[in-house]
Short mmCIF file of N, CA and C and ligand atoms in Angstrom, two decimals:
data_model
loop_
_atom_site.label_atom_id
_atom_site.label_comp_id
_atom_site.label_asym_id
_atom_site.label_seq_id
_atom_site.Cartn_x
_atom_site.Cartn_y
_atom_site.Cartn_z
N MET A 28 -6.05 -32.80 -10.69
CA MET A 28 -5.01 -33.30 -9.93
C MET A 28 -4.04 -33.64 -10.73
N LYS A 29 -2.53 -33.49 -10.10
CA LYS A 29 -1.46 -34.07 -10.97
C LYS A 29 -0.79 -35.36 -10.54
N PHE A 30 -0.73 -36.15 -10.28
CA PHE A 30 0.08 -37.37 -9.71
C PHE A 30 1.18 -37.88 -10.56
N LEU A 31 2.05 -37.99 -10.59
CA LEU A 31 3.95 -38.15 -10.55
C LEU A 31 3.97 -39.97 -9.88
N ILE A 32 4.31 -40.79 -10.96
CA ILE A 32 4.36 -42.30 -11.27
C ILE A 32 6.25 -42.71 -11.24
N ILE A 33 6.76 -42.93 -10.60
CA ILE A 33 8.11 -43.02 -10.06
C ILE A 33 8.12 -44.65 -10.55
N ASN A 34 9.47 -45.02 -10.46
CA ASN A 34 9.61 -46.23 -11.18
C ASN A 34 11.12 -46.43 -11.19
N GLY A 35 11.65 -47.22 -9.84
CA GLY A 35 13.65 -47.44 -9.97
C GLY A 35 13.89 -48.09 -10.94
N PRO A 36 14.97 -48.30 -10.36
CA PRO A 36 15.99 -49.43 -10.88
C PRO A 36 15.32 -50.54 -11.28
N ASN A 37 15.39 -51.08 -12.83
CA ASN A 37 15.10 -51.85 -13.21
C ASN A 37 13.74 -52.35 -14.08
N LEU A 38 13.00 -51.54 -13.75
CA LEU A 38 11.41 -51.58 -13.78
C LEU A 38 11.51 -51.60 -14.80
N ASN A 39 11.98 -50.86 -15.93
CA ASN A 39 12.32 -50.44 -17.37
C ASN A 39 11.88 -51.68 -17.81
N MET A 40 12.73 -53.37 -17.06
CA MET A 40 12.72 -54.71 -17.60
C MET A 40 11.66 -55.42 -17.44
N LEU A 41 10.19 -54.73 -16.78
CA LEU A 41 9.05 -55.23 -16.53
C LEU A 41 8.97 -55.72 -17.97
N GLY A 42 8.16 -57.26 -17.94
CA GLY A 42 8.24 -57.98 -19.55
C GLY A 42 9.66 -58.75 -19.82
N ILE A 43 10.49 -58.69 -19.31
CA ILE A 43 11.87 -59.25 -19.67
C ILE A 43 12.49 -60.04 -18.41
N ARG A 44 12.24 -59.02 -17.70
CA ARG A 44 13.26 -59.74 -15.61
C ARG A 44 12.30 -60.58 -15.42
N GLU A 45 13.07 -61.64 -14.84
CA GLU A 45 11.98 -62.41 -13.57
C GLU A 45 10.56 -62.41 -13.32
N PRO A 46 10.11 -63.03 -15.15
CA PRO A 46 8.60 -62.99 -15.14
C PRO A 46 7.84 -63.24 -14.42
N ASP A 47 8.44 -64.64 -13.39
CA ASP A 47 8.03 -65.03 -12.42
C ASP A 47 7.40 -64.33 -11.27
N LYS A 48 8.18 -63.36 -11.40
CA LYS A 48 8.18 -62.67 -9.36
C LYS A 48 7.50 -61.32 -10.08
N TYR A 49 7.49 -60.68 -11.07
CA TYR A 49 6.92 -59.82 -11.92
C TYR A 49 6.27 -59.71 -12.77
N GLY A 50 5.90 -60.44 -13.64
CA GLY A 50 5.55 -60.68 -14.44
C GLY A 50 5.21 -60.57 -16.38
N ASN A 51 4.80 -60.84 -17.08
CA ASN A 51 4.91 -60.73 -18.41
C ASN A 51 4.40 -59.30 -18.95
N GLU A 52 3.89 -58.38 -17.95
CA GLU A 52 3.84 -57.28 -18.67
C GLU A 52 4.80 -55.94 -18.76
N THR A 53 5.01 -55.17 -19.98
CA THR A 53 5.95 -54.61 -20.67
C THR A 53 5.88 -53.35 -19.05
N TYR A 54 6.84 -52.65 -19.33
CA TYR A 54 7.19 -50.92 -18.52
C TYR A 54 6.12 -49.99 -19.37
N GLU A 55 6.23 -50.39 -20.99
CA GLU A 55 5.28 -49.33 -21.56
C GLU A 55 3.69 -49.94 -21.08
N ALA A 56 3.64 -51.27 -21.73
CA ALA A 56 1.81 -51.29 -21.16
C ALA A 56 1.74 -51.23 -19.85
N LEU A 57 2.46 -50.75 -18.73
CA LEU A 57 2.49 -50.54 -17.46
C LEU A 57 1.81 -48.78 -17.54
N LEU A 58 2.66 -48.45 -18.63
CA LEU A 58 2.27 -46.71 -18.46
C LEU A 58 0.92 -46.46 -18.83
N ASP A 59 0.43 -47.00 -19.86
CA ASP A 59 -0.74 -47.68 -20.38
C ASP A 59 -1.35 -47.48 -19.72
N LYS A 60 -1.60 -48.58 -19.01
CA LYS A 60 -2.81 -49.14 -17.84
C LYS A 60 -3.14 -47.83 -17.08
N ILE A 61 -1.51 -47.28 -16.80
CA ILE A 61 -1.74 -46.14 -15.40
C ILE A 61 -2.14 -45.33 -16.12
N THR A 62 -1.95 -44.77 -17.50
CA THR A 62 -2.55 -43.46 -18.18
C THR A 62 -4.03 -43.65 -18.20
N LYS A 63 -5.02 -44.79 -18.89
CA LYS A 63 -5.80 -44.96 -19.09
C LYS A 63 -7.11 -44.85 -17.73
N HIS A 64 -6.33 -45.33 -16.70
CA HIS A 64 -6.64 -45.72 -15.27
C HIS A 64 -6.97 -44.15 -14.76
N CYS A 65 -5.76 -42.85 -14.49
CA CYS A 65 -6.05 -42.04 -14.69
C CYS A 65 -6.79 -41.18 -15.64
N GLU A 66 -6.82 -41.58 -16.76
CA GLU A 66 -8.47 -40.17 -17.31
C GLU A 66 -9.42 -41.09 -16.92
N THR A 67 -10.09 -41.45 -16.92
CA THR A 67 -11.54 -42.40 -16.19
C THR A 67 -11.49 -41.55 -15.07
N LYS A 68 -10.32 -40.95 -13.96
CA LYS A 68 -10.36 -39.70 -13.18
C LYS A 68 -10.26 -38.42 -13.35
N GLY A 69 -10.09 -38.41 -14.23
CA GLY A 69 -9.97 -37.12 -14.49
C GLY A 69 -8.12 -36.55 -14.04
N ILE A 70 -7.33 -37.18 -13.84
CA ILE A 70 -6.13 -36.86 -13.22
C ILE A 70 -4.76 -36.92 -14.48
N ASP A 71 -4.41 -35.77 -14.31
CA ASP A 71 -3.30 -35.79 -14.87
C ASP A 71 -1.75 -36.01 -14.75
N VAL A 72 -1.27 -37.18 -15.47
CA VAL A 72 0.13 -38.05 -14.91
C VAL A 72 1.39 -37.95 -15.13
N LEU A 73 2.29 -38.24 -14.82
CA LEU A 73 3.76 -37.92 -15.11
C LEU A 73 4.42 -39.08 -14.85
N PHE A 74 5.14 -39.16 -15.76
CA PHE A 74 6.15 -40.66 -15.47
C PHE A 74 7.33 -40.49 -15.08
N PHE A 75 8.13 -40.97 -14.76
CA PHE A 75 9.54 -41.13 -14.43
C PHE A 75 9.89 -42.20 -14.13
N GLN A 76 10.98 -42.89 -14.72
CA GLN A 76 11.68 -43.81 -14.41
C GLN A 76 13.42 -44.28 -14.66
N SER A 77 14.52 -43.92 -13.67
CA SER A 77 15.71 -44.11 -13.52
C SER A 77 16.36 -45.54 -12.97
N ASN A 78 17.39 -45.60 -13.33
CA ASN A 78 18.32 -46.86 -12.55
C ASN A 78 19.29 -45.77 -11.28
N HIS A 79 19.40 -44.42 -11.37
CA HIS A 79 20.04 -44.11 -10.77
C HIS A 79 19.14 -43.43 -9.16
N GLU A 80 19.93 -43.46 -8.40
CA GLU A 80 19.75 -42.80 -6.95
C GLU A 80 19.22 -41.24 -7.13
N GLY A 81 20.62 -40.86 -7.54
CA GLY A 81 20.10 -39.22 -7.30
C GLY A 81 19.86 -38.65 -8.44
N ASP A 82 18.95 -39.28 -10.12
CA ASP A 82 17.63 -38.99 -10.51
C ASP A 82 16.59 -38.37 -9.90
N LEU A 83 16.38 -40.06 -8.72
CA LEU A 83 15.13 -40.28 -8.02
C LEU A 83 15.35 -39.27 -7.36
N VAL A 84 15.68 -38.69 -6.58
CA VAL A 84 16.27 -38.17 -5.37
C VAL A 84 15.81 -35.92 -5.91
N ASP A 85 16.19 -35.68 -7.36
CA ASP A 85 16.02 -35.05 -8.30
C ASP A 85 14.73 -34.87 -8.75
N CYS A 86 14.21 -36.04 -9.00
CA CYS A 86 13.06 -36.15 -9.21
C CYS A 86 11.70 -35.79 -8.33
N ILE A 87 11.71 -36.60 -7.07
CA ILE A 87 11.05 -36.20 -6.35
C ILE A 87 10.89 -34.78 -5.75
N GLN A 88 12.62 -33.96 -5.40
CA GLN A 88 12.87 -32.64 -5.34
C GLN A 88 11.59 -31.36 -6.47
N ASP A 89 11.77 -32.07 -7.73
CA ASP A 89 11.30 -31.05 -8.33
C ASP A 89 9.80 -31.48 -8.41
N ALA A 90 9.39 -32.33 -8.21
CA ALA A 90 7.47 -32.74 -7.96
C ALA A 90 7.45 -31.63 -6.98
N TYR A 91 7.91 -30.85 -5.68
CA TYR A 91 7.72 -30.43 -5.10
C TYR A 91 7.43 -28.39 -5.30
N PHE A 92 8.62 -28.73 -6.50
CA PHE A 92 8.21 -27.46 -7.62
C PHE A 92 7.54 -26.92 -8.69
N GLU A 93 6.64 -28.46 -8.84
CA GLU A 93 6.07 -28.64 -9.89
C GLU A 93 4.59 -28.62 -9.56
N LYS A 94 4.42 -28.24 -8.45
CA LYS A 94 3.03 -28.36 -7.54
C LYS A 94 2.29 -30.24 -8.03
N VAL A 95 3.24 -30.87 -7.91
CA VAL A 95 2.40 -32.17 -8.21
C VAL A 95 1.39 -32.86 -6.35
N ASP A 96 0.84 -33.55 -6.71
CA ASP A 96 -0.13 -33.62 -5.60
C ASP A 96 -0.01 -34.97 -4.82
N ALA A 97 0.39 -35.93 -5.82
CA ALA A 97 0.53 -36.89 -5.60
C ALA A 97 1.92 -37.69 -5.82
N ILE A 98 2.52 -38.90 -4.88
CA ILE A 98 3.75 -39.31 -5.71
C ILE A 98 3.03 -40.90 -5.12
N VAL A 99 3.57 -41.78 -6.27
CA VAL A 99 3.28 -42.89 -6.68
C VAL A 99 4.58 -43.86 -6.97
N ILE A 100 5.57 -44.41 -6.16
CA ILE A 100 7.01 -44.52 -6.29
C ILE A 100 6.94 -46.47 -5.78
N ASN A 101 7.50 -47.07 -6.67
CA ASN A 101 7.98 -48.17 -7.14
C ASN A 101 9.71 -47.88 -6.53
N PRO A 102 10.43 -47.69 -5.23
CA PRO A 102 11.76 -47.89 -5.88
C PRO A 102 12.49 -48.77 -5.87
N GLY A 103 11.84 -50.05 -6.45
CA GLY A 103 12.96 -51.22 -6.89
C GLY A 103 13.71 -50.95 -5.92
N ALA A 104 15.08 -51.44 -5.67
CA ALA A 104 15.84 -52.81 -5.07
C ALA A 104 16.61 -51.07 -4.10
N TYR A 105 16.24 -49.90 -4.48
CA TYR A 105 16.60 -48.79 -3.87
C TYR A 105 15.27 -48.62 -2.29
N THR A 106 14.80 -49.02 -2.38
CA THR A 106 13.83 -49.61 -1.20
C THR A 106 14.06 -49.60 -0.05
N HIS A 107 15.02 -50.50 -0.15
CA HIS A 107 16.05 -51.42 0.73
C HIS A 107 16.96 -50.68 1.20
N THR A 108 18.14 -49.56 0.75
CA THR A 108 19.17 -49.06 1.12
C THR A 108 19.33 -48.05 0.79
N SER A 109 17.85 -47.15 0.58
CA SER A 109 17.99 -45.20 0.24
C SER A 109 17.54 -44.58 1.60
N ILE A 110 18.58 -43.94 1.99
CA ILE A 110 17.84 -43.10 3.29
C ILE A 110 17.75 -42.03 2.53
N ALA A 111 18.33 -41.62 1.40
CA ALA A 111 18.35 -40.57 0.56
C ALA A 111 17.26 -40.10 -0.38
N LEU A 112 15.94 -42.09 -0.32
CA LEU A 112 14.87 -41.49 -1.27
C LEU A 112 14.31 -40.99 0.04
N LEU A 113 13.87 -41.52 1.24
CA LEU A 113 13.47 -41.77 2.23
C LEU A 113 13.13 -40.38 3.05
N ASP A 114 14.13 -39.24 3.09
CA ASP A 114 14.41 -37.97 3.15
C ASP A 114 14.08 -36.44 1.98
N ALA A 115 13.81 -37.27 0.77
CA ALA A 115 13.28 -36.63 -0.26
C ALA A 115 12.07 -36.77 0.11
N VAL A 116 11.26 -37.79 0.12
CA VAL A 116 9.86 -37.68 0.41
C VAL A 116 9.52 -36.92 1.70
N ASN A 117 10.44 -37.14 2.95
CA ASN A 117 10.21 -36.21 4.00
C ASN A 117 10.04 -34.83 3.68
N ALA A 118 11.00 -34.20 2.80
CA ALA A 118 11.46 -32.90 2.81
C ALA A 118 10.50 -32.58 1.68
N VAL A 119 9.53 -33.32 0.75
CA VAL A 119 8.73 -32.12 -0.41
C VAL A 119 7.54 -32.74 0.53
N LYS A 120 7.32 -33.66 1.53
CA LYS A 120 5.82 -33.78 2.29
C LYS A 120 4.62 -34.27 1.39
N ILE A 121 4.41 -34.64 0.04
CA ILE A 121 3.56 -34.68 -0.65
C ILE A 121 3.07 -36.16 -0.19
N PRO A 122 1.51 -36.17 -0.57
CA PRO A 122 1.67 -37.22 0.08
C PRO A 122 1.60 -38.32 -1.28
N THR A 123 2.47 -39.83 -0.60
CA THR A 123 3.24 -40.46 -1.47
C THR A 123 2.54 -41.91 -0.83
N ALA A 124 2.72 -42.85 -2.25
CA ALA A 124 2.30 -44.33 -1.84
C ALA A 124 3.02 -45.13 -2.54
N GLU A 125 3.88 -46.35 -1.77
CA GLU A 125 4.57 -47.28 -1.82
C GLU A 125 4.10 -48.65 -2.65
N VAL A 126 4.38 -48.62 -3.92
CA VAL A 126 3.84 -50.02 -4.54
C VAL A 126 5.42 -50.97 -5.10
N HIS A 127 4.84 -52.18 -4.14
CA HIS A 127 5.56 -53.43 -4.71
C HIS A 127 4.84 -54.25 -5.76
N ILE A 128 5.80 -54.57 -6.75
CA ILE A 128 4.83 -55.61 -7.80
C ILE A 128 4.65 -57.14 -7.04
N SER A 129 5.47 -57.00 -6.61
CA SER A 129 6.19 -58.82 -5.52
C SER A 129 5.60 -58.31 -4.47
N ASP A 130 5.11 -59.95 -3.70
CA ASP A 130 5.40 -59.71 -1.98
C ASP A 130 6.35 -59.27 -1.31
N VAL A 131 6.75 -58.05 -1.37
CA VAL A 131 8.46 -57.95 -0.97
C VAL A 131 8.44 -58.54 0.78
N SER A 132 7.23 -59.10 1.71
CA SER A 132 7.11 -59.54 2.46
C SER A 132 7.78 -60.78 3.33
N VAL A 133 7.48 -61.50 1.76
CA VAL A 133 7.76 -63.06 1.66
C VAL A 133 8.94 -63.73 1.11
N ARG A 134 10.23 -62.61 0.74
CA ARG A 134 11.25 -62.96 0.23
C ARG A 134 12.14 -62.73 1.38
N GLU A 135 13.33 -62.47 0.08
CA GLU A 135 14.36 -62.72 1.03
C GLU A 135 15.21 -61.50 2.20
N ASP A 136 15.38 -62.01 3.20
CA ASP A 136 15.70 -61.22 4.61
C ASP A 136 16.15 -59.58 3.82
N PHE A 137 17.01 -59.57 3.18
CA PHE A 137 17.23 -57.74 2.50
C PHE A 137 16.08 -57.45 2.28
N ARG A 138 15.42 -57.42 2.07
CA ARG A 138 14.36 -57.00 1.30
C ARG A 138 12.85 -57.04 2.37
N GLN A 139 13.30 -56.77 3.49
CA GLN A 139 12.10 -56.51 4.64
C GLN A 139 12.56 -55.42 5.25
N ILE A 140 13.31 -54.59 5.13
CA ILE A 140 13.44 -53.30 4.93
C ILE A 140 12.89 -52.28 4.33
N SER A 141 12.14 -51.60 4.46
CA SER A 141 11.91 -50.67 3.62
C SER A 141 12.39 -49.25 4.15
N TYR A 142 13.55 -48.36 3.84
CA TYR A 142 13.38 -46.85 4.44
C TYR A 142 12.29 -46.06 4.24
N ILE A 143 11.61 -46.34 2.86
CA ILE A 143 10.97 -44.50 2.51
C ILE A 143 9.65 -45.05 3.22
N ARG A 144 9.12 -46.18 3.78
CA ARG A 144 8.23 -46.44 3.91
C ARG A 144 7.17 -45.73 5.06
N SER A 145 8.25 -45.55 6.24
CA SER A 145 7.61 -44.25 7.24
C SER A 145 7.25 -43.04 6.54
N ALA A 146 8.13 -42.79 5.20
CA ALA A 146 7.58 -41.54 4.94
C ALA A 146 6.13 -41.70 4.20
N CYS A 147 5.97 -42.86 3.63
CA CYS A 147 4.58 -43.06 3.00
C CYS A 147 3.29 -42.71 3.16
N VAL A 148 2.10 -43.12 2.75
CA VAL A 148 1.22 -42.81 3.49
C VAL A 148 -0.07 -43.98 3.21
N PHE A 149 0.64 -44.89 2.31
CA PHE A 149 -0.04 -46.17 1.95
C PHE A 149 1.08 -47.34 1.54
N THR A 150 1.35 -48.47 1.31
CA THR A 150 1.67 -49.64 0.62
C THR A 150 1.50 -50.38 0.76
N VAL A 151 1.17 -51.00 -0.98
CA VAL A 151 1.22 -52.19 -1.55
C VAL A 151 2.00 -52.91 -1.91
N MET A 152 1.46 -54.22 -1.83
CA MET A 152 2.48 -55.23 -2.40
C MET A 152 2.11 -56.33 -2.58
N GLY A 153 2.05 -57.21 -4.35
CA GLY A 153 1.81 -58.59 -4.29
C GLY A 153 0.61 -58.48 -5.13
N HIS A 154 0.33 -57.27 -5.38
CA HIS A 154 -0.94 -57.32 -6.43
C HIS A 154 -0.60 -57.29 -7.57
N GLY A 155 0.83 -57.54 -8.34
CA GLY A 155 1.51 -57.30 -9.28
C GLY A 155 1.26 -55.34 -9.55
N THR A 156 1.10 -55.32 -11.04
CA THR A 156 0.71 -54.09 -11.37
C THR A 156 -0.57 -53.23 -11.13
N ASP A 157 -1.29 -54.12 -10.94
CA ASP A 157 -2.74 -53.29 -10.24
C ASP A 157 -2.79 -52.51 -8.75
N GLY A 158 -1.39 -53.22 -8.25
CA GLY A 158 -1.45 -51.95 -7.31
C GLY A 158 -0.78 -50.84 -7.11
N TYR A 159 -0.66 -50.66 -8.89
CA TYR A 159 0.03 -48.77 -8.77
C TYR A 159 -1.76 -48.11 -9.05
N LEU A 160 -2.61 -49.41 -9.62
CA LEU A 160 -3.76 -48.63 -9.72
C LEU A 160 -4.40 -48.38 -8.41
N GLU A 161 -4.41 -49.19 -7.75
CA GLU A 161 -4.79 -48.99 -5.82
C GLU A 161 -4.27 -48.20 -4.99
N ALA A 162 -2.97 -47.66 -5.41
CA ALA A 162 -1.68 -46.82 -5.06
C ALA A 162 -3.09 -45.40 -5.18
N ILE A 163 -3.11 -45.80 -6.61
CA ILE A 163 -3.54 -43.75 -6.63
C ILE A 163 -5.20 -43.68 -6.46
N ASP A 164 -5.87 -45.19 -6.74
CA ASP A 164 -7.40 -44.60 -5.86
C ASP A 164 -6.91 -44.65 -4.61
N TYR A 165 -5.81 -44.59 -3.85
CA TYR A 165 -6.06 -44.74 -2.60
C TYR A 165 -5.89 -43.37 -1.93
N LEU A 166 -4.58 -42.62 -2.34
CA LEU A 166 -4.09 -41.35 -2.94
C LEU A 166 -5.70 -40.09 -2.97
N VAL A 167 -6.50 -40.65 -4.32
CA VAL A 167 -7.33 -40.17 -4.90
C VAL A 167 -8.62 -39.78 -3.74
N GLU A 168 -8.53 -40.49 -2.71
CA GLU A 168 -9.58 -40.72 -1.78
C GLU A 168 -8.71 -39.72 -0.86
N LYS A 169 -7.99 -40.05 -0.43
CA LYS A 169 -7.37 -38.89 0.47
C LYS A 169 -7.39 -37.51 0.24
N LEU A 170 -7.23 -37.26 -1.08
CA LEU A 170 -6.89 -35.68 -1.93
C LEU A 170 -8.54 -35.13 -1.47
N GLU A 171 -9.30 -36.65 -1.68
CA GLU A 171 -10.76 -35.46 -2.42
C GLU A 171 -11.63 -35.35 -0.28
N LYS A 172 -10.93 -35.45 0.49
CA LYS A 172 -11.24 -35.95 1.72
C LYS A 172 -10.65 -34.01 2.54
C1 LIG B 209 10.17 -54.26 -6.52
C2 LIG B 209 10.46 -55.52 -5.35
C3 LIG B 209 12.13 -54.99 -5.01
O1 LIG B 209 12.88 -55.85 -3.77
C4 LIG B 209 12.76 -54.98 -5.79
O2 LIG B 209 14.60 -54.92 -5.83
C5 LIG B 209 12.48 -54.40 -7.41
C6 LIG B 209 10.65 -54.48 -7.60
C7 LIG B 209 9.02 -55.02 -6.83
O3 LIG B 209 8.16 -54.31 -7.47
O4 LIG B 209 8.29 -55.89 -6.59
O5 LIG B 209 13.29 -54.39 -8.19
O6 LIG B 209 10.54 -53.09 -5.67
#
């Protein structure tokens, strides 16, 4: 199985940005944790992070041609603004899980909209970076069925 983990804007700043909301773990430590988790499940994992909406759309489209089996995406602030990311996930029809480190449901009003959610098979929020592992486990189970 080939999984793609996509992180949107400012998630490369993990460990530096607002640790009260996003914790102290760095982006590199997160990739390490996900890599180790995927190893135990025999998953090939690819990573992509960008601060640019179009690059995230390109990455989702490329996943179709690279025959990626599942996508885990934390779209960052583009969660709340991007119809282009929603359209990209609907276009490729690859099972996709939405992850948020913080619990966006109890934050500002503008974080209550997620455009991408309707295209996703699973959403996890507020479980810190463990949410990425939960999303991977959900997708593995779904693909094995
Ligand atoms: C986030 C929540 C978003 O509202 C925010 O813009 C982020 C991170 C999260 O992981 O909790 O950048 O997606």
